[in-house]
PDB file of C-alpha atoms in Angstrom:
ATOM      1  CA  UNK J 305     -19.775  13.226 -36.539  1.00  0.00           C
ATOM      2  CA  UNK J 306     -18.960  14.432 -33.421  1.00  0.00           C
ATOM      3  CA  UNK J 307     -19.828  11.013 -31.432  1.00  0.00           C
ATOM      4  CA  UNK J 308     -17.023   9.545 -33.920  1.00  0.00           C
ATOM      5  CA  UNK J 309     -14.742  11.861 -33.018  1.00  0.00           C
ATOM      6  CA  UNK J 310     -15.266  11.218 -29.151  1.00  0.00           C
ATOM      7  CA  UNK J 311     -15.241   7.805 -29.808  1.00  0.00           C
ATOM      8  CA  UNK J 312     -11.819   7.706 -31.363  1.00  0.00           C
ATOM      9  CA  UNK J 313     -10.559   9.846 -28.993  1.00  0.00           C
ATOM     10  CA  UNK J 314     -11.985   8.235 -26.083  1.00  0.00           C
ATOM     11  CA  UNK J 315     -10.147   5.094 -27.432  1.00  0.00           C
ATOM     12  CA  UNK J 316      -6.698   6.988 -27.853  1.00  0.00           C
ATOM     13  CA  UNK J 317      -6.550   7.667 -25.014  1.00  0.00           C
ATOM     14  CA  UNK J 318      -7.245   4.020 -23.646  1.00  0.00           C
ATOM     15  CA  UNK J 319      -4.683   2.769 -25.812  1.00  0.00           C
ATOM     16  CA  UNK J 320      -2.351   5.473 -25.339  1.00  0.00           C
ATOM     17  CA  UNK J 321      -2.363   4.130 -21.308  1.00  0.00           C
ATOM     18  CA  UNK J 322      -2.198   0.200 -21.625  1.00  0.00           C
ATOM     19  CA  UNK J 323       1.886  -0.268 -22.071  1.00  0.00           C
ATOM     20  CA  UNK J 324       1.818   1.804 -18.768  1.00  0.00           C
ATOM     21  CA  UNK J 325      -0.230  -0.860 -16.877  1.00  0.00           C
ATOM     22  CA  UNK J 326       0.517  -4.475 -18.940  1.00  0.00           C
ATOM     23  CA  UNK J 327       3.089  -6.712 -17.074  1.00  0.00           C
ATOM     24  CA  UNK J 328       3.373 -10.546 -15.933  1.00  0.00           C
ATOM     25  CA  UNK J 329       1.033 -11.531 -13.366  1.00  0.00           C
ATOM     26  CA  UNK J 330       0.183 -15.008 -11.471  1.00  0.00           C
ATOM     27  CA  UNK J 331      -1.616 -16.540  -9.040  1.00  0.00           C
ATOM     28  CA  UNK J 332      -2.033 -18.668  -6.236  1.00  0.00           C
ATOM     29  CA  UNK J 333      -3.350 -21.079  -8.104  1.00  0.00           C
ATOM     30  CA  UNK J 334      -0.388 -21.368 -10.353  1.00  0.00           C
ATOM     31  CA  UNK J 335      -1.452 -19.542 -13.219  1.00  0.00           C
ATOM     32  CA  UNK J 336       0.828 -16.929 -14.840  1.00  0.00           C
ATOM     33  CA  UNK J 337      -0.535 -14.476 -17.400  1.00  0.00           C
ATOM     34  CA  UNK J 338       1.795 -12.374 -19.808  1.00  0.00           C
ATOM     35  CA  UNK J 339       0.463  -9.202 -20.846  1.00  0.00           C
ATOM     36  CA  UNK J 340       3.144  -7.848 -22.547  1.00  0.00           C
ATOM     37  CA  UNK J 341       5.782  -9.736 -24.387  1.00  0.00           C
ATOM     38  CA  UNK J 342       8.807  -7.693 -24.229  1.00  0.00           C
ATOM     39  CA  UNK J 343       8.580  -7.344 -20.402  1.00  0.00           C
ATOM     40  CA  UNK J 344       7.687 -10.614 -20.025  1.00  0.00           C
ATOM     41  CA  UNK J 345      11.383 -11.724 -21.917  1.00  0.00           C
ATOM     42  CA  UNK J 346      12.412  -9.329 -18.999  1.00  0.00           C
ATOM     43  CA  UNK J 347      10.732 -10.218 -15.669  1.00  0.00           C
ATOM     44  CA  UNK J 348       9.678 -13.784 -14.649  1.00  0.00           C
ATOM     45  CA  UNK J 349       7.539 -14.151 -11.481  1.00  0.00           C
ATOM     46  CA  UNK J 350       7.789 -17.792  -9.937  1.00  0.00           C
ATOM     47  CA  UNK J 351       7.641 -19.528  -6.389  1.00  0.00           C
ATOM     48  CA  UNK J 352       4.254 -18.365  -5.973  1.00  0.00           C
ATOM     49  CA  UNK J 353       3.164 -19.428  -2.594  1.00  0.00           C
ATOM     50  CA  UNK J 354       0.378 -18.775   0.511  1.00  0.00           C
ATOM     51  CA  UNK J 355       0.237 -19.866   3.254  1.00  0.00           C
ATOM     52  CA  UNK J 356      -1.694 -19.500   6.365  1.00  0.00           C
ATOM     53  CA  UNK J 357      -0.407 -16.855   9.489  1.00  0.00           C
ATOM     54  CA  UNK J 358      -1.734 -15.652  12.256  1.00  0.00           C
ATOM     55  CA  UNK J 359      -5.316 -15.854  11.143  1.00  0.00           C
ATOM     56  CA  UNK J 360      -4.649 -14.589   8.026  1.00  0.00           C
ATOM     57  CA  UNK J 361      -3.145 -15.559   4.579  1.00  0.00           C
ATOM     58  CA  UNK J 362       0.332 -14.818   3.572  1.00  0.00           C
ATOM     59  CA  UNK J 363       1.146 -14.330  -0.157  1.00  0.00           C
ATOM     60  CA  UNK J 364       5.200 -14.779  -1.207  1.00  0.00           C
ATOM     61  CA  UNK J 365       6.544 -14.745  -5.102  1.00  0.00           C
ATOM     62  CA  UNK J 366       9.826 -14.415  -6.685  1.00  0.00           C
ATOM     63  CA  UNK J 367      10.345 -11.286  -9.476  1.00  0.00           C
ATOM     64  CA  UNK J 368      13.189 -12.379 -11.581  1.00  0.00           C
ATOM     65  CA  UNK J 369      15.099  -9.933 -13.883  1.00  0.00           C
ATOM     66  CA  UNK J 370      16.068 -12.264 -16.933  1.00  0.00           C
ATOM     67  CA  UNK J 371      18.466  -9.453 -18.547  1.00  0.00           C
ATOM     68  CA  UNK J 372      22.036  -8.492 -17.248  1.00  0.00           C
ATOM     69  CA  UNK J 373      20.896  -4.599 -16.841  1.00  0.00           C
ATOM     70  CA  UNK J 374      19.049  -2.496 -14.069  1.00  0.00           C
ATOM     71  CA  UNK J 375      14.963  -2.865 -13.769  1.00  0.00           C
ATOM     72  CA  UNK J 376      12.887  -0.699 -12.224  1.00  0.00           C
ATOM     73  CA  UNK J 377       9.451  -2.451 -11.683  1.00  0.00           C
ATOM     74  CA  UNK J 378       6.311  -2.116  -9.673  1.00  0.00           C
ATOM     75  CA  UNK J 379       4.106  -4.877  -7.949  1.00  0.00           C
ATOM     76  CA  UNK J 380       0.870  -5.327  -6.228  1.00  0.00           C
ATOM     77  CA  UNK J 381      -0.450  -8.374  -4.355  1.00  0.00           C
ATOM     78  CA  UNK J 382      -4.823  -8.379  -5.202  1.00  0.00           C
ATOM     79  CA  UNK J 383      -6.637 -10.500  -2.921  1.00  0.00           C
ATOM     80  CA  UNK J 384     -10.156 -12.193  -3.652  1.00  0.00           C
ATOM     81  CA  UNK J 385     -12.742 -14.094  -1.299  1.00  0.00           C
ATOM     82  CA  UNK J 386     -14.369 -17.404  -1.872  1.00  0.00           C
ATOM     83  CA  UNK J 387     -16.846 -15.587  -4.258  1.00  0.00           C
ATOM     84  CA  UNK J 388     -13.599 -14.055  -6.449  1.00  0.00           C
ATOM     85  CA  UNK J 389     -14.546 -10.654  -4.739  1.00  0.00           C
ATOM     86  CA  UNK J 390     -11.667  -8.472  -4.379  1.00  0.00           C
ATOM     87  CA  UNK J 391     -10.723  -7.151  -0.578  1.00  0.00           C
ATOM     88  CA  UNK J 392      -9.758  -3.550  -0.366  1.00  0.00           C
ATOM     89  CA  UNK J 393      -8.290  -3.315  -3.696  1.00  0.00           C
ATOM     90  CA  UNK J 394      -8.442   0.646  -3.691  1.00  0.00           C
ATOM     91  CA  UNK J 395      -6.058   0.883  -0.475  1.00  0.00           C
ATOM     92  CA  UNK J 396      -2.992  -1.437  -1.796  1.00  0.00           C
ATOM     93  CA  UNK J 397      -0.674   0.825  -3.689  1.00  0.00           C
ATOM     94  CA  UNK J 398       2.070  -0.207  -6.266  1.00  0.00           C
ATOM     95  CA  UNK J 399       5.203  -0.594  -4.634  1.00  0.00           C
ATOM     96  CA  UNK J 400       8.277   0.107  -6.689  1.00  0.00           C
ATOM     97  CA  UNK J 401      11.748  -1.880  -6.684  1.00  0.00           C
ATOM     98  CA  UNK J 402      14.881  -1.416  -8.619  1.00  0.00           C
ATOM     99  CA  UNK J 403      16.069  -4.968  -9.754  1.00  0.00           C
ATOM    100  CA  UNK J 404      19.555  -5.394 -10.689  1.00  0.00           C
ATOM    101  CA  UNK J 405      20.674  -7.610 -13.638  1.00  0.00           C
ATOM    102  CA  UNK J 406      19.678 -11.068 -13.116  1.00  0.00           C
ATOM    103  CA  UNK J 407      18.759 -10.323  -9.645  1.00  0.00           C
ATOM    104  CA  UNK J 408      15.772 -12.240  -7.898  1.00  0.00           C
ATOM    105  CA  UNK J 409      13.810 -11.054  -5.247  1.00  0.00           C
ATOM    106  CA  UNK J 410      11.340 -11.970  -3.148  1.00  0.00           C
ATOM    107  CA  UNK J 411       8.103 -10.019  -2.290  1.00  0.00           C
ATOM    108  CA  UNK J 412       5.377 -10.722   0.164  1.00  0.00           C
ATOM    109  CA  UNK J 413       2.137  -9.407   1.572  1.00  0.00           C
ATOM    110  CA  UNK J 414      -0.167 -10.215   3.996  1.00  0.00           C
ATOM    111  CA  UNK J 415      -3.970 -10.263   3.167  1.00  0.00           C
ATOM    112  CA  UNK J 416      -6.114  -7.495   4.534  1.00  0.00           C
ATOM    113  CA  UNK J 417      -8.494  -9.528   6.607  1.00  0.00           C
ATOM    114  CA  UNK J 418      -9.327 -13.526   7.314  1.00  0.00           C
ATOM    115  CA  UNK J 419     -11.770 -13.408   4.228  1.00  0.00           C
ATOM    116  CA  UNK J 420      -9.055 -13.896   1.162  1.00  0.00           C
ATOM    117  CA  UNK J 421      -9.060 -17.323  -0.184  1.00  0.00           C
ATOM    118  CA  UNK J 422      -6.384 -16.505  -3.240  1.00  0.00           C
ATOM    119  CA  UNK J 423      -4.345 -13.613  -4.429  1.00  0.00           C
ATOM    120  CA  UNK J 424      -2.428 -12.472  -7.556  1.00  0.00           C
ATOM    121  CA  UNK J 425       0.927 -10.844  -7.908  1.00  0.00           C
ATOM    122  CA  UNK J 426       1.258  -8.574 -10.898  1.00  0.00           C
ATOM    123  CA  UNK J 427       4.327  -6.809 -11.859  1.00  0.00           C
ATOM    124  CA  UNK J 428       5.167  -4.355 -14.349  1.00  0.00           C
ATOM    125  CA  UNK J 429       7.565  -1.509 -15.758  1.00  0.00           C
ATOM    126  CA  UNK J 430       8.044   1.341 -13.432  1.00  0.00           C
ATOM    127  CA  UNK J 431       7.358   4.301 -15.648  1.00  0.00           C
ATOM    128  CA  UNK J 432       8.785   7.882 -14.116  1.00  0.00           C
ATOM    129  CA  UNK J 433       6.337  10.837 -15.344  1.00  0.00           C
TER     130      UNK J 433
END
């Protein structure tokens, strides 16, 4: 009995955290992933680019507000090697931006050494707590 218990509560609580993390992301390869519907009516991401510099590779991507009031989001560029490892993922932090109604804006990163290959741009509600 007391193994259900933990297990139910071990997956409240999961659940009880995914709206806080689900948002749009996509790729340098072109792929875009929705994660959660009603932000994804809200926030596009497009014009996702890289592109070589200085040794390194250069991620770029447009975060579009599709709704005529104030956003406050968060994104994160995640960059991968030729064997889909990810590089330093631990030390990139979410950076928060306040998008204003139908406002596009462009975001950018550079990777953290000459190993990534590819990198994906997620985005997702800001949450204040």
């Amino acid at each position: 009995m007391k193994k259900v218990l933990l297990g139910l509560l071990v997956a409240c609580v999961f659940t009880a955290c995914a709206p806080h993390t689900a948002g749009v992301m996509a790729d340098s390869k072109g792929q875009v992933r929705v994660d959660n519907n009603s932000f994804g009516k809200e926030v596009q991401v497009n014009n996702i680019m890289a592109r070589p510099e200085g040794g390194l590779l250069r991620g770029t991507g447009t975060i579009a507000s599709q709704v005529s009031t104030d956003l406050r989001v968060q994104y994160k560029f995640t960059w991968y090697d030729l064997n889909g490892m990810t590089i330093d993922d631990e030390g990139v932090s979410w950076k928060s931006v306040k998008l204003h109604g139908k406002q596009q804006l462009q975001v950018s990163a550079v990777a953290p050494n000459a190993n990534a290959t590819r990198f994906e741009l997620y985005v997702r509600k800001a949450f204040s707590n």
